[in-house]
PDB file of C-alpha atoms in Angstrom:
ATOM      1  CA  MET A   4      18.045  34.481 -13.204  1.00  0.00           C
ATOM      2  CA  THR A   5      20.604  32.191 -11.591  1.00  0.00           C
ATOM      3  CA  LEU A   6      19.434  29.722  -8.962  1.00  0.00           C
ATOM      4  CA  SER A   7      21.720  29.067  -6.027  1.00  0.00           C
ATOM      5  CA  PHE A   8      21.526  26.550  -3.201  1.00  0.00           C
ATOM      6  CA  ASP A   9      24.883  27.409  -1.658  1.00  0.00           C
ATOM      7  CA  ASN A  10      25.099  26.306   1.984  1.00  0.00           C
ATOM      8  CA  LYS A  11      21.659  24.709   1.810  1.00  0.00           C
ATOM      9  CA  ILE A  12      20.884  21.193   3.036  1.00  0.00           C
ATOM     10  CA  ALA A  13      18.523  19.321   0.707  1.00  0.00           C
ATOM     11  CA  LEU A  14      16.862  15.933   1.202  1.00  0.00           C
ATOM     12  CA  VAL A  15      15.534  14.032  -1.817  1.00  0.00           C
ATOM     13  CA  THR A  16      13.567  10.887  -0.992  1.00  0.00           C
ATOM     14  CA  GLY A  17      13.504   8.286  -3.727  1.00  0.00           C
ATOM     15  CA  GLY A  18      16.732   9.849  -4.958  1.00  0.00           C
ATOM     16  CA  SER A  19      18.611   6.773  -6.110  1.00  0.00           C
ATOM     17  CA  SER A  20      17.300   6.726  -9.697  1.00  0.00           C
ATOM     18  CA  GLY A  21      15.054   8.388 -12.249  1.00  0.00           C
ATOM     19  CA  ILE A  22      13.438  11.728 -11.450  1.00  0.00           C
ATOM     20  CA  GLY A  23      14.695  11.728  -7.867  1.00  0.00           C
ATOM     21  CA  LEU A  24      18.310  11.241  -8.899  1.00  0.00           C
ATOM     22  CA  GLY A  25      17.962  13.941 -11.552  1.00  0.00           C
ATOM     23  CA  ILE A  26      16.676  16.350  -8.904  1.00  0.00           C
ATOM     24  CA  ALA A  27      19.500  15.459  -6.524  1.00  0.00           C
ATOM     25  CA  GLN A  28      22.122  15.981  -9.234  1.00  0.00           C
ATOM     26  CA  THR A  29      20.667  19.352 -10.188  1.00  0.00           C
ATOM     27  CA  LEU A  30      20.512  20.596  -6.588  1.00  0.00           C
ATOM     28  CA  SER A  31      24.075  19.393  -6.007  1.00  0.00           C
ATOM     29  CA  ALA A  32      25.281  21.213  -9.129  1.00  0.00           C
ATOM     30  CA  LEU A  33      23.595  24.374  -7.817  1.00  0.00           C
ATOM     31  CA  GLY A  34      25.536  24.193  -4.567  1.00  0.00           C
ATOM     32  CA  ALA A  35      23.361  22.196  -2.169  1.00  0.00           C
ATOM     33  CA  LYS A  36      24.614  19.562   0.232  1.00  0.00           C
ATOM     34  CA  VAL A  37      22.350  16.717  -0.831  1.00  0.00           C
ATOM     35  CA  ILE A  38      20.973  13.754   1.097  1.00  0.00           C
ATOM     36  CA  ILE A  39      19.299  10.988  -0.895  1.00  0.00           C
ATOM     37  CA  THR A  40      17.270   7.998   0.207  1.00  0.00           C
ATOM     38  CA  GLY A  41      16.069   4.839  -1.480  1.00  0.00           C
ATOM     39  CA  ARG A  42      15.149   1.248  -0.751  1.00  0.00           C
ATOM     40  CA  ASN A  43      17.979  -0.357  -2.743  1.00  0.00           C
ATOM     41  CA  PRO A  44      21.400   0.101  -1.079  1.00  0.00           C
ATOM     42  CA  GLN A  45      23.318  -0.751  -4.267  1.00  0.00           C
ATOM     43  CA  LYS A  46      21.446   1.847  -6.315  1.00  0.00           C
ATOM     44  CA  LEU A  47      22.024   4.348  -3.522  1.00  0.00           C
ATOM     45  CA  GLU A  48      25.775   3.825  -3.598  1.00  0.00           C
ATOM     46  CA  THR A  49      25.871   4.229  -7.380  1.00  0.00           C
ATOM     47  CA  ALA A  50      23.768   7.398  -7.167  1.00  0.00           C
ATOM     48  CA  LEU A  51      25.893   8.821  -4.365  1.00  0.00           C
ATOM     49  CA  ALA A  52      28.984   8.631  -6.566  1.00  0.00           C
ATOM     50  CA  SER A  53      27.356  11.108  -8.984  1.00  0.00           C
ATOM     51  CA  LEU A  54      26.805  13.730  -6.305  1.00  0.00           C
ATOM     52  CA  GLY A  55      29.110  16.098  -4.442  1.00  0.00           C
ATOM     53  CA  ALA A  56      31.726  14.991  -1.945  1.00  0.00           C
ATOM     54  CA  GLU A  57      29.548  16.112   0.972  1.00  0.00           C
ATOM     55  CA  ALA A  58      26.477  14.200  -0.183  1.00  0.00           C
ATOM     56  CA  LYS A  59      25.058  11.425   1.961  1.00  0.00           C
ATOM     57  CA  ALA A  60      22.781   8.473   1.272  1.00  0.00           C
ATOM     58  CA  TYR A  61      20.540   6.497   3.616  1.00  0.00           C
ATOM     59  CA  PRO A  62      18.493   3.371   2.878  1.00  0.00           C
ATOM     60  CA  LEU A  63      14.853   4.185   3.564  1.00  0.00           C
ATOM     61  CA  ASP A  64      11.339   2.919   2.998  1.00  0.00           C
ATOM     62  CA  VAL A  65       9.197   6.026   3.525  1.00  0.00           C
ATOM     63  CA  ALA A  66       6.300   3.816   4.583  1.00  0.00           C
ATOM     64  CA  ASN A  67       8.335   2.700   7.627  1.00  0.00           C
ATOM     65  CA  LEU A  68       7.933   5.328  10.337  1.00  0.00           C
ATOM     66  CA  GLU A  69      10.820   4.008  12.430  1.00  0.00           C
ATOM     67  CA  GLU A  70      13.145   4.328   9.454  1.00  0.00           C
ATOM     68  CA  LEU A  71      11.927   7.902   8.954  1.00  0.00           C
ATOM     69  CA  ASP A  72      12.730   8.689  12.580  1.00  0.00           C
ATOM     70  CA  THR A  73      16.220   7.258  12.120  1.00  0.00           C
ATOM     71  CA  LEU A  74      16.751   9.290   8.944  1.00  0.00           C
ATOM     72  CA  PHE A  75      15.859  12.602  10.563  1.00  0.00           C
ATOM     73  CA  ALA A  76      17.959  11.781  13.618  1.00  0.00           C
ATOM     74  CA  HIS A  77      20.927  11.318  11.239  1.00  0.00           C
ATOM     75  CA  ILE A  78      20.186  14.630   9.505  1.00  0.00           C
ATOM     76  CA  GLN A  79      19.948  16.400  12.867  1.00  0.00           C
ATOM     77  CA  ALA A  80      23.276  14.924  13.968  1.00  0.00           C
ATOM     78  CA  ASP A  81      25.102  15.489  10.662  1.00  0.00           C
ATOM     79  CA  PHE A  82      23.722  18.877   9.580  1.00  0.00           C
ATOM     80  CA  GLY A  83      21.551  20.307  12.358  1.00  0.00           C
ATOM     81  CA  ARG A  84      18.863  21.503   9.970  1.00  0.00           C
ATOM     82  CA  LEU A  85      17.081  20.950   6.668  1.00  0.00           C
ATOM     83  CA  ASP A  86      16.516  23.747   4.151  1.00  0.00           C
ATOM     84  CA  VAL A  87      14.920  21.870   1.257  1.00  0.00           C
ATOM     85  CA  LEU A  88      12.775  18.735   1.280  1.00  0.00           C
ATOM     86  CA  ILE A  89      11.909  17.041  -2.007  1.00  0.00           C
ATOM     87  CA  ALA A  90       9.324  14.403  -1.074  1.00  0.00           C
ATOM     88  CA  ASN A  91       9.679  12.332  -4.214  1.00  0.00           C
ATOM     89  CA  ALA A  92       9.456   8.651  -3.203  1.00  0.00           C
ATOM     90  CA  GLY A  93       6.423   6.890  -4.663  1.00  0.00           C
ATOM     91  CA  VAL A  94       5.111   3.778  -6.370  1.00  0.00           C
ATOM     92  CA  GLY A  95       2.483   3.018  -8.991  1.00  0.00           C
ATOM     93  CA  ASP A  96       0.612   0.065 -10.453  1.00  0.00           C
ATOM     94  CA  ILE A  97      -1.693  -0.383 -13.422  1.00  0.00           C
ATOM     95  CA  GLN A  98      -4.909  -1.941 -12.116  1.00  0.00           C
ATOM     96  CA  PRO A  99      -8.172  -1.582 -14.040  1.00  0.00           C
ATOM     97  CA  LEU A 100     -11.414  -1.644 -12.071  1.00  0.00           C
ATOM     98  CA  GLY A 101     -12.287  -5.286 -11.519  1.00  0.00           C
ATOM     99  CA  GLN A 102      -8.617  -6.198 -11.082  1.00  0.00           C
ATOM    100  CA  ILE A 103      -7.709  -3.936  -8.160  1.00  0.00           C
ATOM    101  CA  THR A 104      -6.129  -5.948  -5.355  1.00  0.00           C
ATOM    102  CA  VAL A 105      -6.009  -5.012  -1.689  1.00  0.00           C
ATOM    103  CA  GLU A 106      -2.248  -5.577  -1.642  1.00  0.00           C
ATOM    104  CA  LYS A 107      -1.454  -3.114  -4.451  1.00  0.00           C
ATOM    105  CA  TYR A 108      -4.096  -0.637  -3.286  1.00  0.00           C
ATOM    106  CA  ASP A 109      -2.536  -0.556   0.179  1.00  0.00           C
ATOM    107  CA  ARG A 110       1.008  -0.411  -1.231  1.00  0.00           C
ATOM    108  CA  GLN A 111       0.264   2.719  -3.248  1.00  0.00           C
ATOM    109  CA  PHE A 112      -1.626   4.575  -0.535  1.00  0.00           C
ATOM    110  CA  THR A 113       0.851   3.565   2.177  1.00  0.00           C
ATOM    111  CA  THR A 114       3.854   4.785   0.197  1.00  0.00           C
ATOM    112  CA  ASN A 115       2.421   7.709  -1.735  1.00  0.00           C
ATOM    113  CA  VAL A 116       0.141   9.222   0.908  1.00  0.00           C
ATOM    114  CA  ARG A 117       1.158   7.972   4.348  1.00  0.00           C
ATOM    115  CA  GLY A 118       4.840   8.011   3.422  1.00  0.00           C
ATOM    116  CA  ILE A 119       4.711  11.578   2.111  1.00  0.00           C
ATOM    117  CA  THR A 120       2.593  12.754   5.051  1.00  0.00           C
ATOM    118  CA  PHE A 121       5.013  11.556   7.693  1.00  0.00           C
ATOM    119  CA  THR A 122       8.094  12.510   5.695  1.00  0.00           C
ATOM    120  CA  VAL A 123       6.842  16.099   5.674  1.00  0.00           C
ATOM    121  CA  GLN A 124       5.623  16.060   9.267  1.00  0.00           C
ATOM    122  CA  LYS A 125       8.853  14.617  10.662  1.00  0.00           C
ATOM    123  CA  ALA A 126      10.973  17.033   8.605  1.00  0.00           C
ATOM    124  CA  LEU A 127       9.260  20.185   9.865  1.00  0.00           C
ATOM    125  CA  PRO A 128      11.109  20.441  13.220  1.00  0.00           C
ATOM    126  CA  LEU A 129      14.395  20.662  11.269  1.00  0.00           C
ATOM    127  CA  MET A 130      13.134  23.443   8.993  1.00  0.00           C
ATOM    128  CA  LYS A 131      12.975  27.177   9.596  1.00  0.00           C
ATOM    129  CA  ALA A 132      11.581  30.250   7.852  1.00  0.00           C
ATOM    130  CA  GLY A 133      12.722  30.374   4.241  1.00  0.00           C
ATOM    131  CA  SER A 134      12.768  26.589   3.879  1.00  0.00           C
ATOM    132  CA  SER A 135      10.915  24.885   1.069  1.00  0.00           C
ATOM    133  CA  ILE A 136       9.103  21.597   0.525  1.00  0.00           C
ATOM    134  CA  VAL A 137       8.354  20.293  -2.957  1.00  0.00           C
ATOM    135  CA  ILE A 138       6.241  17.171  -3.343  1.00  0.00           C
ATOM    136  CA  THR A 139       6.392  15.121  -6.527  1.00  0.00           C
ATOM    137  CA  GLY A 140       2.845  14.717  -7.746  1.00  0.00           C
ATOM    138  CA  SER A 141       1.624  13.529 -11.144  1.00  0.00           C
ATOM    139  CA  THR A 142      -0.679  14.620 -13.937  1.00  0.00           C
ATOM    140  CA  ALA A 143      -2.533  11.424 -12.992  1.00  0.00           C
ATOM    141  CA  SER A 144      -4.060  13.502 -10.185  1.00  0.00           C
ATOM    142  CA  ILE A 145      -6.390  15.081 -12.757  1.00  0.00           C
ATOM    143  CA  ASN A 146      -6.173  12.647 -15.696  1.00  0.00           C
ATOM    144  CA  PRO A 147      -5.223   9.192 -14.449  1.00  0.00           C
ATOM    145  CA  GLY A 148      -6.041   7.222 -17.573  1.00  0.00           C
ATOM    146  CA  ALA A 149      -7.165   3.613 -17.800  1.00  0.00           C
ATOM    147  CA  GLY A 150      -5.994   1.377 -14.983  1.00  0.00           C
ATOM    148  CA  MET A 151      -4.477   4.256 -13.014  1.00  0.00           C
ATOM    149  CA  SER A 152      -7.374   5.136 -10.712  1.00  0.00           C
ATOM    150  CA  VAL A 153      -5.659   4.161  -7.462  1.00  0.00           C
ATOM    151  CA  TYR A 154      -2.352   5.813  -8.348  1.00  0.00           C
ATOM    152  CA  GLY A 155      -4.172   8.940  -9.511  1.00  0.00           C
ATOM    153  CA  ALA A 156      -6.177   8.996  -6.288  1.00  0.00           C
ATOM    154  CA  THR A 157      -2.993   8.974  -4.198  1.00  0.00           C
ATOM    155  CA  LYS A 158      -1.667  11.990  -6.064  1.00  0.00           C
ATOM    156  CA  ALA A 159      -5.009  13.804  -5.845  1.00  0.00           C
ATOM    157  CA  ALA A 160      -4.977  13.166  -2.093  1.00  0.00           C
ATOM    158  CA  LEU A 161      -1.627  14.920  -1.826  1.00  0.00           C
ATOM    159  CA  ARG A 162      -3.032  17.964  -3.613  1.00  0.00           C
ATOM    160  CA  ALA A 163      -5.888  18.185  -1.118  1.00  0.00           C
ATOM    161  CA  MET A 164      -3.518  17.754   1.810  1.00  0.00           C
ATOM    162  CA  VAL A 165      -1.168  20.512   0.682  1.00  0.00           C
ATOM    163  CA  ARG A 166      -4.089  22.934   0.512  1.00  0.00           C
ATOM    164  CA  SER A 167      -4.673  22.262   4.194  1.00  0.00           C
ATOM    165  CA  TRP A 168      -1.028  22.019   5.253  1.00  0.00           C
ATOM    166  CA  ILE A 169      -0.123  25.542   4.142  1.00  0.00           C
ATOM    167  CA  VAL A 170      -2.853  26.807   6.482  1.00  0.00           C
ATOM    168  CA  ASP A 171      -1.710  24.517   9.299  1.00  0.00           C
ATOM    169  CA  ILE A 172       1.832  25.959   9.177  1.00  0.00           C
ATOM    170  CA  LYS A 173       0.821  29.548   8.396  1.00  0.00           C
ATOM    171  CA  GLY A 174       3.390  31.977   9.771  1.00  0.00           C
ATOM    172  CA  SER A 175       6.234  29.446   9.796  1.00  0.00           C
ATOM    173  CA  GLY A 176       7.804  30.854   6.633  1.00  0.00           C
ATOM    174  CA  ILE A 177       8.011  27.330   5.174  1.00  0.00           C
ATOM    175  CA  ARG A 178       6.543  26.869   1.693  1.00  0.00           C
ATOM    176  CA  ILE A 179       4.967  23.679   0.319  1.00  0.00           C
ATOM    177  CA  ASN A 180       4.314  23.146  -3.404  1.00  0.00           C
ATOM    178  CA  ILE A 181       3.663  20.232  -5.749  1.00  0.00           C
ATOM    179  CA  LEU A 182       5.444  19.606  -9.045  1.00  0.00           C
ATOM    180  CA  SER A 183       3.411  17.193 -11.152  1.00  0.00           C
ATOM    181  CA  PRO A 184       5.266  15.643 -14.089  1.00  0.00           C
ATOM    182  CA  GLY A 185       3.712  14.020 -17.083  1.00  0.00           C
ATOM    183  CA  PRO A 186       5.430  10.965 -18.590  1.00  0.00           C
ATOM    184  CA  VAL A 187       9.205  11.193 -18.193  1.00  0.00           C
ATOM    185  CA  ASP A 188      11.682   8.957 -20.006  1.00  0.00           C
ATOM    186  CA  THR A 189      13.159   6.910 -17.164  1.00  0.00           C
ATOM    187  CA  THR A 190      14.039   3.263 -16.698  1.00  0.00           C
ATOM    188  CA  SER A 191      11.183   2.895 -14.227  1.00  0.00           C
ATOM    189  CA  LEU A 192       8.670   4.271 -16.749  1.00  0.00           C
ATOM    190  CA  ARG A 193       9.858   1.836 -19.403  1.00  0.00           C
ATOM    191  CA  GLU A 194       9.581  -1.058 -16.934  1.00  0.00           C
ATOM    192  CA  PHE A 195       6.144   0.139 -15.857  1.00  0.00           C
ATOM    193  CA  LEU A 196       4.513   0.491 -19.273  1.00  0.00           C
ATOM    194  CA  PRO A 197       2.562  -2.469 -20.670  1.00  0.00           C
ATOM    195  CA  GLY A 198       2.887  -3.910 -24.176  1.00  0.00           C
ATOM    196  CA  ASN A 199       5.266  -2.496 -26.764  1.00  0.00           C
ATOM    197  CA  VAL A 200       7.036   0.205 -24.793  1.00  0.00           C
ATOM    198  CA  ASP A 201       8.233   2.214 -27.797  1.00  0.00           C
ATOM    199  CA  GLU A 202       4.708   2.300 -29.210  1.00  0.00           C
ATOM    200  CA  VAL A 203       3.270   3.464 -25.882  1.00  0.00           C
ATOM    201  CA  ILE A 204       5.916   6.202 -25.556  1.00  0.00           C
ATOM    202  CA  GLN A 205       5.157   7.336 -29.089  1.00  0.00           C
ATOM    203  CA  ALA A 206       1.449   7.477 -28.252  1.00  0.00           C
ATOM    204  CA  LEU A 207       2.221   9.540 -25.153  1.00  0.00           C
ATOM    205  CA  SER A 208       4.405  11.844 -27.253  1.00  0.00           C
ATOM    206  CA  ASP A 209       1.623  12.282 -29.798  1.00  0.00           C
ATOM    207  CA  ARG A 210      -0.745  13.425 -27.030  1.00  0.00           C
ATOM    208  CA  SER A 211       1.621  16.183 -25.960  1.00  0.00           C
ATOM    209  CA  PRO A 212       1.421  19.633 -27.564  1.00  0.00           C
ATOM    210  CA  ILE A 213       5.211  19.766 -27.334  1.00  0.00           C
ATOM    211  CA  GLY A 214       5.461  16.492 -29.263  1.00  0.00           C
ATOM    212  CA  ARG A 215       7.455  14.342 -26.821  1.00  0.00           C
ATOM    213  CA  ILE A 216       7.639  13.102 -23.253  1.00  0.00           C
ATOM    214  CA  GLY A 217       9.852  14.796 -20.685  1.00  0.00           C
ATOM    215  CA  SER A 218      13.399  14.302 -19.456  1.00  0.00           C
ATOM    216  CA  THR A 219      14.590  14.033 -15.867  1.00  0.00           C
ATOM    217  CA  ALA A 220      16.637  17.220 -16.294  1.00  0.00           C
ATOM    218  CA  GLU A 221      13.531  19.201 -17.262  1.00  0.00           C
ATOM    219  CA  ILE A 222      11.629  18.003 -14.207  1.00  0.00           C
ATOM    220  CA  ALA A 223      14.645  18.638 -11.989  1.00  0.00           C
ATOM    221  CA  ASN A 224      14.930  22.219 -13.246  1.00  0.00           C
ATOM    222  CA  ALA A 225      11.269  22.875 -12.463  1.00  0.00           C
ATOM    223  CA  VAL A 226      11.639  21.397  -8.971  1.00  0.00           C
ATOM    224  CA  ALA A 227      14.783  23.452  -8.348  1.00  0.00           C
ATOM    225  CA  PHE A 228      12.919  26.631  -9.250  1.00  0.00           C
ATOM    226  CA  LEU A 229      10.045  25.854  -6.872  1.00  0.00           C
ATOM    227  CA  ALA A 230      12.496  24.999  -4.090  1.00  0.00           C
ATOM    228  CA  SER A 231      14.595  28.122  -4.631  1.00  0.00           C
ATOM    229  CA  ASP A 232      14.360  31.616  -3.190  1.00  0.00           C
ATOM    230  CA  ALA A 233      13.316  32.764  -6.669  1.00  0.00           C
ATOM    231  CA  ALA A 234       9.919  31.177  -5.937  1.00  0.00           C
ATOM    232  CA  ALA A 235       9.613  32.770  -2.480  1.00  0.00           C
ATOM    233  CA  TYR A 236       6.031  33.956  -3.125  1.00  0.00           C
ATOM    234  CA  ILE A 237       4.791  30.673  -4.605  1.00  0.00           C
ATOM    235  CA  ASN A 238       3.036  28.549  -1.986  1.00  0.00           C
ATOM    236  CA  GLY A 239       0.405  25.803  -2.061  1.00  0.00           C
ATOM    237  CA  THR A 240       0.591  25.566  -5.839  1.00  0.00           C
ATOM    238  CA  GLU A 241       0.563  22.542  -8.125  1.00  0.00           C
ATOM    239  CA  ILE A 242       2.630  23.107 -11.267  1.00  0.00           C
ATOM    240  CA  PHE A 243       2.304  20.682 -14.162  1.00  0.00           C
ATOM    241  CA  ALA A 244       5.465  19.864 -16.113  1.00  0.00           C
ATOM    242  CA  ASP A 245       4.076  17.824 -18.996  1.00  0.00           C
ATOM    243  CA  GLY A 246       4.546  19.820 -22.182  1.00  0.00           C
ATOM    244  CA  GLY A 247       0.966  21.102 -21.916  1.00  0.00           C
ATOM    245  CA  ALA A 248      -0.800  17.730 -22.179  1.00  0.00           C
ATOM    246  CA  SER A 249      -2.874  18.314 -19.028  1.00  0.00           C
ATOM    247  CA  GLN A 250      -4.099  21.676 -20.329  1.00  0.00           C
ATOM    248  CA  ILE A 251      -5.962  20.424 -23.394  1.00  0.00           C
TER     249      ILE A 251
END
């Protein structure tokens, strides 16, 4: 099976680094005209250089509704439609119970839940039958681990919302799915982990039946499948890409 995104317009939020950039690069290689967003203009410019000549990049904080409106106005003007939305932008903090702060609680829910909600809602008018939305979830939605309760709750909220959204847009021909990665070897993961990073990554690898953590390319391939016409009958599903760790 060969996946193709020829003549398709794809938006990847949080696409300037890590998993998001990997997804954008994969979709571009498969023929899509890719739009990426991110909060850091310098990272965006660097990421844009790795994509196709027709790719575009826009600075964006998904928690800012005015910026979302501006983004979709640009997409309407530049492309006239959107075929694929990868709602990937998100943040996370380690905060054990007893140390949870209002600031970090609000930051995670505002970005991960409100940001995703309005990214999807504002994208819908640009999408038609056959379009696809893939939301980046996390295995933390079912197994958050110590200190990850708030982050895990944001991802679990998305799962509940998607179950309702596919009913809300029934008959539109637009699919919505969630791809939930386990630990993936990115710069942001290494900056996020506490203590001796190599030891923590080894511990995460030992927990996985496949014996290692994931790569951005592996997650990108799974997202591309869900977004593609090859997955035309898959809707409202959460797929875990974690080497089997969430299944044991």
